[in-house]
Coordinates of C-alpha atoms and ligand atoms in Angstrom, one line a residue:
M1 CA 17.8 66.0 -3.7
Q2 CA 21.1 64.6 -2.4
A3 CA 24.0 64.3 -4.3
T4 CA 24.5 60.3 -3.1
A5 CA 22.5 57.5 -4.9
T6 CA 21.6 54.7 -2.3
H7 CA 23.5 51.8 -3.0
G8 CA 20.7 49.0 -5.3
S9 CA 18.2 52.6 -5.9
A10 CA 17.4 53.8 -9.1
M11 CA 18.0 57.7 -8.3
A12 CA 19.5 60.2 -5.2
T13 CA 17.8 59.9 -2.8
M14 CA 15.1 62.5 -1.9
D15 CA 15.4 65.1 1.1
V16 CA 11.2 65.5 1.4
R17 CA 10.3 68.7 2.9
N18 CA 6.8 70.7 4.2
L19 CA 6.1 74.0 1.9
V20 CA 4.8 75.7 4.8
N21 CA 4.2 79.7 4.2
G22 CA 6.0 79.6 0.8
R23 CA 9.4 77.6 2.0
F24 CA 10.7 74.8 2.7
T25 CA 11.3 74.0 6.2
E26 CA 13.6 72.2 8.8
R27 CA 12.5 68.8 10.3
Q28 CA 10.9 69.8 13.9
G29 CA 10.5 66.0 14.6
A30 CA 12.0 62.6 13.0
A31 CA 12.6 61.6 9.9
L32 CA 10.7 58.7 7.8
D33 CA 12.4 56.9 5.1
V34 CA 10.6 56.6 2.0
I35 CA 11.4 52.7 0.1
D36 CA 11.4 51.9 -3.3
P37 CA 9.0 48.9 -2.8
A38 CA 10.0 47.4 -5.9
A39 CA 13.9 47.3 -5.3
Q40 CA 13.2 47.5 -1.0
V41 CA 15.9 50.4 -0.7
R42 CA 15.7 53.6 0.8
V43 CA 15.0 56.2 -1.6
G44 CA 14.6 59.5 0.5
S45 CA 13.5 60.7 3.4
C46 CA 9.9 62.6 4.5
P47 CA 9.2 64.9 7.8
D48 CA 7.6 62.9 9.9
S49 CA 5.7 66.4 11.3
T50 CA 4.9 66.9 14.1
A51 CA 0.5 68.8 14.7
R52 CA 2.9 71.8 15.8
E53 CA 4.4 71.4 12.3
V54 CA 0.9 71.1 10.9
A55 CA -0.6 74.2 12.6
E56 CA 2.0 75.9 11.3
A57 CA 1.4 75.3 8.2
V58 CA -3.3 75.8 8.8
D59 CA -2.1 79.0 10.1
A60 CA 0.1 80.3 6.8
A61 CA -3.3 79.3 4.8
H62 CA -5.4 80.8 7.5
R63 CA -2.9 83.6 7.1
A64 CA -3.2 83.9 2.8
S65 CA -7.3 83.0 2.9
T66 CA -8.8 86.4 2.8
A67 CA -6.2 87.8 0.0
W68 CA -6.3 84.0 -2.2
A69 CA -10.4 84.4 -2.1
R70 CA -9.7 87.7 -3.1
T71 CA -7.5 87.5 -6.3
P72 CA -9.1 87.3 -9.1
V73 CA -10.3 83.8 -10.3
A74 CA -8.0 84.9 -14.2
D75 CA -5.0 85.0 -11.2
R76 CA -5.7 81.9 -9.6
A77 CA -6.5 80.2 -12.6
A78 CA -3.3 81.3 -14.3
A79 CA -1.2 80.0 -11.3
L80 CA -2.7 76.5 -11.6
R81 CA -1.4 76.5 -15.7
R82 CA 1.6 77.7 -15.2
L83 CA 2.0 74.8 -12.4
A84 CA 0.4 72.2 -14.7
D85 CA 3.2 74.1 -17.3
R86 CA 5.8 72.6 -15.0
I87 CA 5.0 69.4 -14.6
E88 CA 4.6 68.7 -18.2
A89 CA 8.1 69.9 -18.9
D90 CA 9.3 67.9 -16.0
L91 CA 6.7 65.0 -16.9
D92 CA 10.1 61.6 -17.4
L93 CA 10.8 63.2 -13.7
F94 CA 7.8 63.5 -12.5
A95 CA 7.1 59.6 -14.0
R96 CA 10.6 57.9 -13.3
T97 CA 9.9 59.4 -9.5
E98 CA 6.5 58.2 -9.3
A99 CA 7.3 54.1 -10.4
I100 CA 10.3 54.1 -7.9
D101 CA 7.9 55.5 -4.8
T102 CA 5.1 53.2 -5.5
G103 CA 6.7 50.2 -7.4
K104 CA 3.6 51.3 -10.6
P105 CA 5.0 50.3 -14.0
I106 CA 6.8 53.3 -15.5
A107 CA 4.4 53.2 -18.4
L108 CA 1.5 54.1 -16.3
A109 CA 2.9 56.7 -14.3
R110 CA 4.2 58.3 -18.0
T111 CA 0.5 57.9 -19.4
V112 CA -1.7 58.4 -16.9
D113 CA -0.8 59.4 -13.8
M114 CA 0.8 62.5 -15.3
P115 CA -1.3 63.7 -17.8
R116 CA -3.9 63.4 -15.3
A117 CA -2.1 65.4 -12.4
I118 CA -1.5 68.2 -15.7
S119 CA -5.6 67.5 -16.8
N120 CA -6.8 68.3 -12.8
F121 CA -4.6 72.1 -13.2
R122 CA -5.6 72.7 -16.8
F123 CA -9.1 71.3 -16.2
F124 CA -10.0 73.3 -13.3
A125 CA -8.6 76.3 -14.0
D126 CA -10.9 76.5 -17.2
L127 CA -13.9 75.5 -14.7
A128 CA -12.9 78.0 -12.5
E129 CA -12.8 81.3 -15.3
E130 CA -16.2 79.6 -17.0
A131 CA -18.7 82.8 -17.4
G132 CA -21.5 81.1 -16.2
G133 CA -19.8 78.2 -14.6
P134 CA -19.9 76.7 -10.7
L135 CA -18.2 79.8 -9.5
A136 CA -19.8 82.9 -11.6
P137 CA -22.4 84.6 -9.6
H138 CA -26.0 84.8 -10.7
A139 CA -29.2 86.3 -10.1
L140 CA -32.6 84.3 -9.6
H141 CA -36.0 86.8 -10.3
G142 CA -39.6 86.4 -8.9
A143 CA -42.1 87.4 -7.2
G144 CA -41.6 91.3 -6.3
F145 CA -37.4 90.6 -5.3
T146 CA -34.2 89.2 -6.9
S147 CA -32.0 86.8 -5.1
A148 CA -28.1 87.1 -5.6
I149 CA -26.0 84.2 -5.7
A150 CA -22.2 84.6 -5.4
R151 CA -19.7 81.6 -4.3
R152 CA -17.2 82.2 -1.6
P153 CA -14.4 80.5 -0.8
L154 CA -14.6 78.8 2.3
G155 CA -10.7 79.2 3.4
V156 CA -8.7 76.5 4.9
A157 CA -9.0 73.3 2.5
A158 CA -7.8 69.9 4.3
C159 CA -6.3 67.5 1.2
I160 CA -5.7 64.3 2.4
A161 CA -4.4 61.4 -0.7
P162 CA -3.9 58.2 -0.3
W163 CA -0.5 56.1 -2.0
N164 CA -2.3 54.5 -4.4
L165 CA -2.1 57.4 -6.9
P166 CA -0.3 59.6 -4.9
L167 CA 0.4 62.8 -7.4
Y168 CA -3.2 62.0 -9.4
L169 CA -5.4 62.2 -6.4
L170 CA -3.6 64.7 -4.4
T171 CA -3.6 67.3 -6.9
W172 CA -7.7 66.0 -7.9
K173 CA -8.0 67.7 -4.5
L174 CA -6.1 70.6 -4.5
A175 CA -6.7 72.2 -8.0
P176 CA -10.1 73.0 -7.0
A177 CA -9.4 74.0 -4.2
L178 CA -7.0 76.7 -5.1
A179 CA -9.5 77.1 -8.1
A180 CA -12.8 78.2 -6.3
G181 CA -10.4 79.9 -4.0
C182 CA -9.2 78.6 -1.2
T183 CA -6.1 78.0 0.8
V184 CA -5.0 75.0 1.0
V185 CA -2.4 72.7 3.1
G186 CA -2.3 69.2 1.6
K187 CA -1.0 65.7 3.3
P188 CA 0.5 63.6 1.0
S189 CA 0.8 59.7 2.0
E190 CA 3.7 59.2 4.2
V191 CA 4.5 56.1 1.7
T192 CA 4.3 57.9 -1.3
P193 CA 5.4 61.6 -0.5
L194 CA 8.1 61.7 -3.3
T195 CA 6.1 63.7 -6.9
A196 CA 4.4 66.0 -4.1
H197 CA 7.6 67.3 -3.2
L198 CA 8.6 67.6 -7.0
L199 CA 5.4 69.2 -6.5
A200 CA 5.8 71.5 -4.1
E201 CA 9.5 72.9 -5.7
R202 CA 7.7 73.9 -9.4
A203 CA 4.7 75.2 -7.3
L204 CA 7.3 78.5 -5.6
D205 CA 7.8 80.3 -8.7
C206 CA 4.2 80.1 -10.3
G207 CA 2.1 83.0 -9.1
F208 CA 0.7 81.0 -5.9
P209 CA 1.8 83.4 -2.5
A210 CA 3.2 82.1 0.1
G211 CA 0.6 80.3 2.2
A212 CA -1.8 79.7 -0.4
L213 CA -0.3 76.4 -1.1
N214 CA 1.4 74.7 1.8
I215 CA 2.7 70.6 1.8
V216 CA 3.0 68.8 5.1
H217 CA 3.6 65.2 5.7
G218 CA 3.7 62.6 8.1
R219 CA 2.0 60.0 9.3
G220 CA -1.5 59.9 9.1
P221 CA -2.3 59.1 12.8
V222 CA -0.1 62.2 13.7
A223 CA -0.8 64.7 11.0
G224 CA -3.3 64.0 9.3
Q225 CA -5.4 63.9 13.0
A226 CA -3.8 67.1 13.6
L227 CA -4.8 68.7 10.0
V228 CA -8.4 67.2 10.4
T229 CA -9.2 68.6 14.3
D230 CA -7.4 72.3 13.4
P231 CA -10.4 74.5 14.2
R232 CA -8.7 76.7 11.2
V233 CA -9.8 74.1 8.5
A234 CA -13.2 75.0 7.3
C235 CA -13.0 71.5 5.1
I236 CA -11.6 68.2 4.4
T237 CA -11.4 66.3 1.2
F238 CA -10.1 62.9 1.8
T239 CA -9.1 59.9 -0.3
G240 CA -9.0 57.0 1.8
G241 CA -10.0 53.4 3.5
T242 CA -13.3 53.1 4.8
A243 CA -11.9 53.1 8.4
T244 CA -9.3 56.0 8.4
G245 CA -13.0 57.9 6.6
E246 CA -14.8 57.1 9.7
A247 CA -12.2 58.2 12.1
I248 CA -12.2 61.5 10.5
A249 CA -15.7 61.7 10.4
R250 CA -15.9 61.6 13.7
A251 CA -13.1 63.8 14.7
A252 CA -15.0 66.7 12.7
A253 CA -18.0 66.2 13.2
P254 CA -18.6 68.3 15.8
R255 CA -17.4 71.0 14.0
F256 CA -19.7 70.8 11.4
V257 CA -16.4 70.9 9.3
R258 CA -17.7 70.2 5.2
M259 CA -16.3 67.3 4.3
A260 CA -15.8 65.2 1.2
L261 CA -15.0 61.1 1.8
E262 CA -13.7 58.8 -1.2
L263 CA -13.3 55.5 0.5
G264 CA -13.2 52.2 -0.4
G265 CA -14.9 49.8 -3.0
K266 CA -15.8 46.2 -3.7
N267 CA -16.6 46.8 -7.2
A268 CA -18.1 44.3 -9.2
A269 CA -18.3 43.2 -13.0
I270 CA -20.8 41.9 -14.7
V271 CA -20.5 40.0 -17.4
L272 CA -23.1 39.4 -19.9
A273 CA -22.5 35.5 -22.0
D274 CA -23.2 38.0 -25.5
A275 CA -19.3 39.3 -24.4
C276 CA -18.0 36.4 -24.5
T277 CA -18.6 35.0 -27.4
P278 CA -15.9 34.0 -29.9
D279 CA -16.0 37.3 -31.8
R280 CA -16.1 39.6 -28.4
I281 CA -14.1 37.7 -25.6
G282 CA -11.0 38.8 -26.6
A283 CA -12.1 42.9 -26.4
T284 CA -13.7 41.7 -23.1
A285 CA -10.9 39.8 -21.4
D286 CA -8.8 42.9 -22.3
G287 CA -10.6 45.2 -21.0
L288 CA -11.9 43.5 -17.3
M289 CA -7.5 42.8 -17.3
R290 CA -7.0 46.4 -16.9
A291 CA -10.2 47.0 -14.4
L292 CA -9.0 44.1 -12.0
F293 CA -5.2 45.0 -12.0
S294 CA -4.5 47.9 -13.3
N295 CA -1.8 49.5 -10.6
Q296 CA -1.5 46.2 -9.3
G297 CA -5.2 46.1 -8.5
Q298 CA -4.6 49.1 -5.8
V299 CA -7.0 51.6 -7.6
C300 CA -10.4 52.0 -5.8
H301 CA -12.1 51.5 -8.5
C302 CA -10.8 47.9 -9.5
A303 CA -12.8 45.5 -9.5
E304 CA -12.0 42.6 -7.5
R305 CA -16.2 40.4 -8.3
V306 CA -16.4 39.0 -11.5
L307 CA -19.6 37.7 -12.6
V308 CA -19.9 36.1 -15.5
E309 CA -23.7 34.8 -16.8
R310 CA -23.1 30.6 -16.7
S311 CA -22.7 29.9 -19.8
G312 CA -19.8 32.0 -20.7
M313 CA -17.6 31.2 -17.5
D314 CA -15.5 28.9 -19.6
A315 CA -14.8 31.1 -22.4
L316 CA -14.4 33.8 -19.6
V317 CA -11.6 32.3 -16.8
E318 CA -9.6 30.6 -20.1
A319 CA -9.3 34.3 -21.6
L320 CA -8.4 36.1 -18.2
S321 CA -5.9 33.5 -17.7
S322 CA -4.2 33.2 -20.5
R323 CA -3.8 36.6 -20.2
I324 CA -2.9 37.2 -16.6
A325 CA 0.1 34.1 -17.9
A326 CA 0.7 36.5 -20.6
L327 CA 1.2 39.7 -18.7
R328 CA 4.6 41.2 -18.1
I329 CA 5.4 41.2 -14.7
G330 CA 9.0 43.2 -14.4
D331 CA 11.0 46.3 -13.0
P332 CA 8.5 48.9 -12.7
L333 CA 11.3 51.5 -14.6
D334 CA 11.3 49.2 -17.4
E335 CA 9.1 50.7 -20.4
S336 CA 8.1 47.0 -21.3
T337 CA 6.6 45.9 -18.1
Q338 CA 3.3 45.7 -17.0
F339 CA 3.1 44.7 -14.0
G340 CA 4.9 46.5 -11.0
S341 CA 4.9 45.4 -7.0
L342 CA 2.9 46.3 -4.5
I343 CA 3.2 49.3 -2.5
S344 CA 5.1 47.9 0.3
A345 CA 5.8 44.4 1.7
S346 CA 3.5 44.8 4.5
H347 CA 0.7 45.1 2.3
R348 CA 1.9 42.3 -0.1
G349 CA 1.2 40.5 3.1
K350 CA -2.3 41.6 4.1
V351 CA -3.2 40.2 0.6
E352 CA -1.7 37.5 0.9
S353 CA -3.6 37.0 4.2
A354 CA -6.6 37.7 2.3
I355 CA -6.1 34.7 -0.2
A356 CA -4.9 32.4 2.7
A357 CA -8.5 33.4 4.1
A358 CA -10.3 32.8 0.8
R359 CA -9.2 29.3 0.7
A360 CA -10.1 28.2 3.9
E361 CA -13.6 29.5 2.4
G362 CA -12.9 27.1 0.0
A363 CA -11.4 29.2 -3.1
Q364 CA -9.9 27.3 -6.1
V365 CA -6.8 29.3 -7.1
I366 CA -7.2 29.1 -10.8
C367 CA -4.6 31.1 -11.8
G368 CA -1.4 33.0 -9.5
G369 CA -2.1 32.9 -5.6
T370 CA 1.6 33.2 -5.3
R371 CA 5.2 35.4 -5.4
P372 CA 6.3 35.6 -8.9
D373 CA 10.2 33.2 -8.7
A374 CA 12.4 35.6 -8.2
A375 CA 14.9 34.3 -10.6
S376 CA 12.2 35.5 -13.2
L377 CA 12.7 39.2 -12.1
P378 CA 15.3 41.3 -12.9
E379 CA 18.2 41.5 -10.1
R380 CA 17.6 45.4 -9.3
V381 CA 14.2 44.2 -7.9
R382 CA 14.1 40.5 -7.3
A383 CA 13.3 41.6 -3.2
G384 CA 10.3 43.5 -4.1
A385 CA 6.8 43.0 -3.2
F386 CA 5.8 41.4 -5.7
L387 CA 2.5 38.8 -5.7
R388 CA 1.4 37.2 -8.5
P389 CA -2.5 38.7 -10.4
T390 CA -4.8 35.8 -8.7
L391 CA -7.7 34.8 -9.5
M392 CA -10.1 32.4 -8.0
T393 CA -13.7 30.6 -7.9
G394 CA -15.6 28.3 -6.0
L395 CA -16.9 30.9 -3.5
P396 CA -20.6 30.8 -1.7
A397 CA -22.6 34.5 -2.8
G398 CA -22.0 36.2 0.8
C399 CA -18.5 34.9 1.7
R400 CA -16.3 36.9 3.5
T401 CA -14.0 37.4 0.8
D402 CA -16.6 39.0 -1.7
Q403 CA -17.6 41.5 1.7
E404 CA -13.7 43.4 2.3
E405 CA -11.8 45.1 0.3
I406 CA -8.2 43.1 -0.9
F407 CA -7.4 46.2 -2.6
G408 CA -4.4 44.1 -4.5
P409 CA -4.7 42.0 -7.7
V410 CA -6.9 38.9 -6.6
A411 CA -10.6 38.5 -7.8
T412 CA -13.1 36.3 -7.4
I413 CA -15.0 34.9 -10.6
A414 CA -18.9 33.4 -9.6
P415 CA -21.7 32.3 -12.4
F416 CA -24.9 33.6 -12.5
D417 CA -28.3 32.5 -14.3
T418 CA -30.7 35.8 -13.8
D419 CA -30.0 39.6 -13.9
N420 CA -31.4 39.7 -11.1
E421 CA -29.0 37.8 -9.5
A422 CA -26.2 39.2 -10.5
I423 CA -27.3 42.8 -9.7
A424 CA -28.7 41.7 -6.1
R425 CA -25.0 39.7 -5.5
A426 CA -23.6 43.1 -7.1
N427 CA -25.3 45.3 -4.0
S428 CA -25.1 42.5 -1.4
T429 CA -21.6 44.4 0.3
R430 CA -21.0 47.6 2.5
F431 CA -19.7 49.5 -0.4
G432 CA -21.4 51.3 -3.4
L433 CA -18.7 52.7 -5.3
S434 CA -18.5 51.7 -8.7
A435 CA -19.2 48.5 -11.2
T436 CA -19.1 47.8 -14.8
V437 CA -21.2 45.7 -16.8
W438 CA -20.2 43.8 -20.1
S439 CA -22.2 43.4 -22.7
C440 CA -23.1 44.2 -26.6
D441 CA -27.0 44.3 -25.3
C442 CA -27.7 48.1 -24.8
T443 CA -30.5 47.7 -23.1
R444 CA -30.0 44.6 -21.2
A445 CA -26.9 46.3 -20.1
A446 CA -28.0 49.8 -19.0
R447 CA -31.1 47.8 -17.4
I448 CA -28.0 46.5 -15.0
A449 CA -26.8 50.0 -14.5
D450 CA -29.7 51.8 -13.5
A451 CA -30.1 48.6 -11.0
L452 CA -26.7 48.9 -9.3
V453 CA -26.1 50.8 -6.0
C454 CA -23.1 52.9 -6.3
G455 CA -21.3 56.1 -8.1
T456 CA -20.7 55.6 -11.1
V457 CA -21.2 52.6 -13.5
W458 CA -19.0 52.2 -16.5
I459 CA -20.6 49.6 -19.3
N460 CA -17.8 48.0 -21.7
G461 CA -15.2 50.0 -20.6
W462 CA -13.4 51.3 -17.0
M463 CA -12.1 54.9 -16.0
A464 CA -13.0 56.1 -19.1
R465 CA -13.2 60.1 -17.3
D466 CA -15.1 62.9 -18.3
L467 CA -13.5 65.8 -15.5
R468 CA -16.9 67.3 -15.6
A469 CA -18.8 64.1 -14.0
P470 CA -19.2 63.9 -10.9
I471 CA -17.0 61.3 -9.1
G472 CA -17.7 59.4 -5.5
G473 CA -19.5 56.0 -3.4
V474 CA -22.1 55.6 -1.8
R475 CA -22.8 53.4 1.2
A476 CA -19.1 53.2 3.0
S477 CA -18.0 54.5 -0.3
G478 CA -17.9 57.7 0.8
L479 CA -19.6 60.6 1.4
G480 CA -20.0 63.9 -1.6
R481 CA -18.6 63.7 -5.1
E482 CA -15.5 65.1 -6.8
G483 CA -15.7 66.3 -10.2
G484 CA -16.5 68.6 -11.9
S485 CA -18.9 71.6 -10.9
E486 CA -19.1 69.5 -8.0
A487 CA -15.8 69.7 -6.7
L488 CA -15.9 74.2 -6.9
H489 CA -19.3 74.2 -5.7
F490 CA -17.6 72.0 -2.5
F491 CA -15.2 74.7 -1.7
A492 CA -17.2 77.7 -2.2
E493 CA -20.1 78.6 -0.4
P494 CA -23.2 79.5 -1.3
H495 CA -23.9 83.4 -0.2
V496 CA -27.2 84.9 -1.2
V497 CA -28.5 88.5 -1.2
V498 CA -32.3 89.4 -1.3
T499 CA -33.3 92.6 -2.4
P500 CA -37.0 94.1 -3.5
D501 CA -37.5 94.9 -7.0
A502 CA -38.0 98.4 -7.9
G503 CA -40.9 99.9 -8.5
Ligands
NDP601 P1 -5.4 55.3 4.5 O1 -6.8 55.7 4.8 O2 -4.3 54.5 5.5 O3 -4.6 56.6 4.5 C1 -5.1 57.7 3.1 C2 -4.7 59.0 3.9 O4 -5.0 59.3 5.2 C3 -3.0 58.9 3.8 O5 -2.5 60.4 3.5 C4 -3.0 58.8 5.3 O6 -1.8 59.3 6.2 C5 -4.2 59.6 6.0 N1 -4.3 59.0 7.0 C6 -4.3 57.9 8.3 N2 -5.2 57.9 9.2 C7 -5.8 59.7 9.3 C8 -6.2 60.2 10.4 N3 -6.5 59.2 11.4 N4 -6.3 62.0 9.8 C9 -6.1 61.8 9.0 N5 -5.3 61.6 7.5 C10 -5.3 59.9 8.3 O7 -5.3 54.8 3.2 P2 -4.1 54.4 2.2 O8 -3.0 55.1 2.1 O9 -4.3 52.7 2.3 O10 -5.0 53.4 0.8 C11 -6.0 53.1 0.2 C12 -7.3 53.3 0.3 O11 -8.0 54.4 -0.4 C13 -7.6 52.2 -0.3 O12 -8.9 52.1 1.2 C14 -9.0 52.4 -0.8 O13 -10.1 51.6 -1.8 C15 -8.8 53.8 -0.6 N6 -9.0 54.5 -2.1 C16 -10.2 55.4 -2.6 C17 -10.5 56.0 -3.6 C18 -11.3 56.4 -3.6 O14 -11.8 57.6 -4.8 N7 -12.8 55.7 -3.4 C19 -9.1 56.1 -4.5 C20 -8.3 55.7 -3.9 C21 -8.2 54.7 -2.9 P3 -0.3 58.4 5.9 O15 -0.7 57.2 4.9 O16 0.5 58.5 6.3 O17 -0.8 57.1 7.6

């Protein structure tokens, strides 16, 4: 970090560098500004990496791949645990930096993003080492021969992460790749490179050999594209928008590269009338508020469509409206802030356009829909990319607003009359990432959950995650699964040797 602080920023500016072959490199191309979206000030710079810089990182990863694959899994796991410890030791710095880089409330960064980054490393260290676990060799016996099955690391893994949960999602890819014995080239979003740089600094003395863990920064269409088209990259794990996922799939398909694509969603929350009774409505609305507006609605699993059984509609609208009005919108660095800034002014512009398009389709805005009054915000963040949480109704089934992902604090609410109608409407987009169902009637909720076409359904909750469970989407929400053994298997190719039984 440089010693000088940019005026108005809450931290010294950070000079982000690529980590290649065990050292930070000098920039070969231009630098990109890193902006604190809440304060709208420059907080650092990151390399606008060229294709050549990316190739150097892939080269380092490629050269290190045989040795890392042969490193005993216990040693690989130990390196991951050391890195987890280093993040934990500096948790406050990591959380503060993530809040500055993304505009998310610091309390969220401290209690969700950073603990999860730490557990990603510890979880995959444990799972990789598990006797009889996903990476353990095993044999099948039968019909006079034995099939011995080993899992061999694929080689160089490209790990590309988005800006909404920068360290959380980057480490969700790096940890299983490294645990499985792949070397990696990570590519964070150029919008949010800061915590990846903090991670890279700490990784230097954790026991990763030079080239095992490389991180390159830069723009998707340049650095990202160079990474996914490099012939030495053996697998690609990508989280981001559906259009980007499609471009990556197209670019990498001719080489038959293994791919996991975690893409967008248009997730439904189905609320049954029994979840809206006076004794239940509080818990339902509290849970829904998280599902709708956590991280300013910028989580791929956020619900953007609430479908409520007609007799519960009024109670739910009232309960959500009062909670939205009470949300503390403010400086992400204030511990009491519950709702921060969107990722950038330009993203806020896109979300505002979606609200305008919804109005044009006939939406009535129940609450939100506008920027908060600047005077209501602390001085440091008056120019920030804030937008009030927005709830809209009055749209017909099949409207465009309910088809396209907005990826911001905007949701629609509509009544339904039968379970089949709710299911059909929930399934009526091209996406299939996740959904939530809210009811005390376990049988009915389970029947609805079973009929939903998506990767994960949460009943009476949202984002409860057992890291052993697979997570991912179907249809335009992606390809493949992350989590647990699925993730370790993704990075390792089965290799089978068949021998006749003696005698
Ligand atoms: P993008 O798709 O724009 O970017 C994701 C990552 O891909 C970034 O690192 C980006 O770099 C990079 N990238 C962009 N273009 C290319 C390319 N041609 N080749 C290789 N890499 C490229 O998504 P956002 O960052 O805007 O994230 C928001 C999206 O992510 C939403 O649609 C959301 O639903 C989805 N998402 C999905 C999740 C899931 O698990 N299914 C979880 C979280 C988010 P750069 O930003 O530097 O251009």
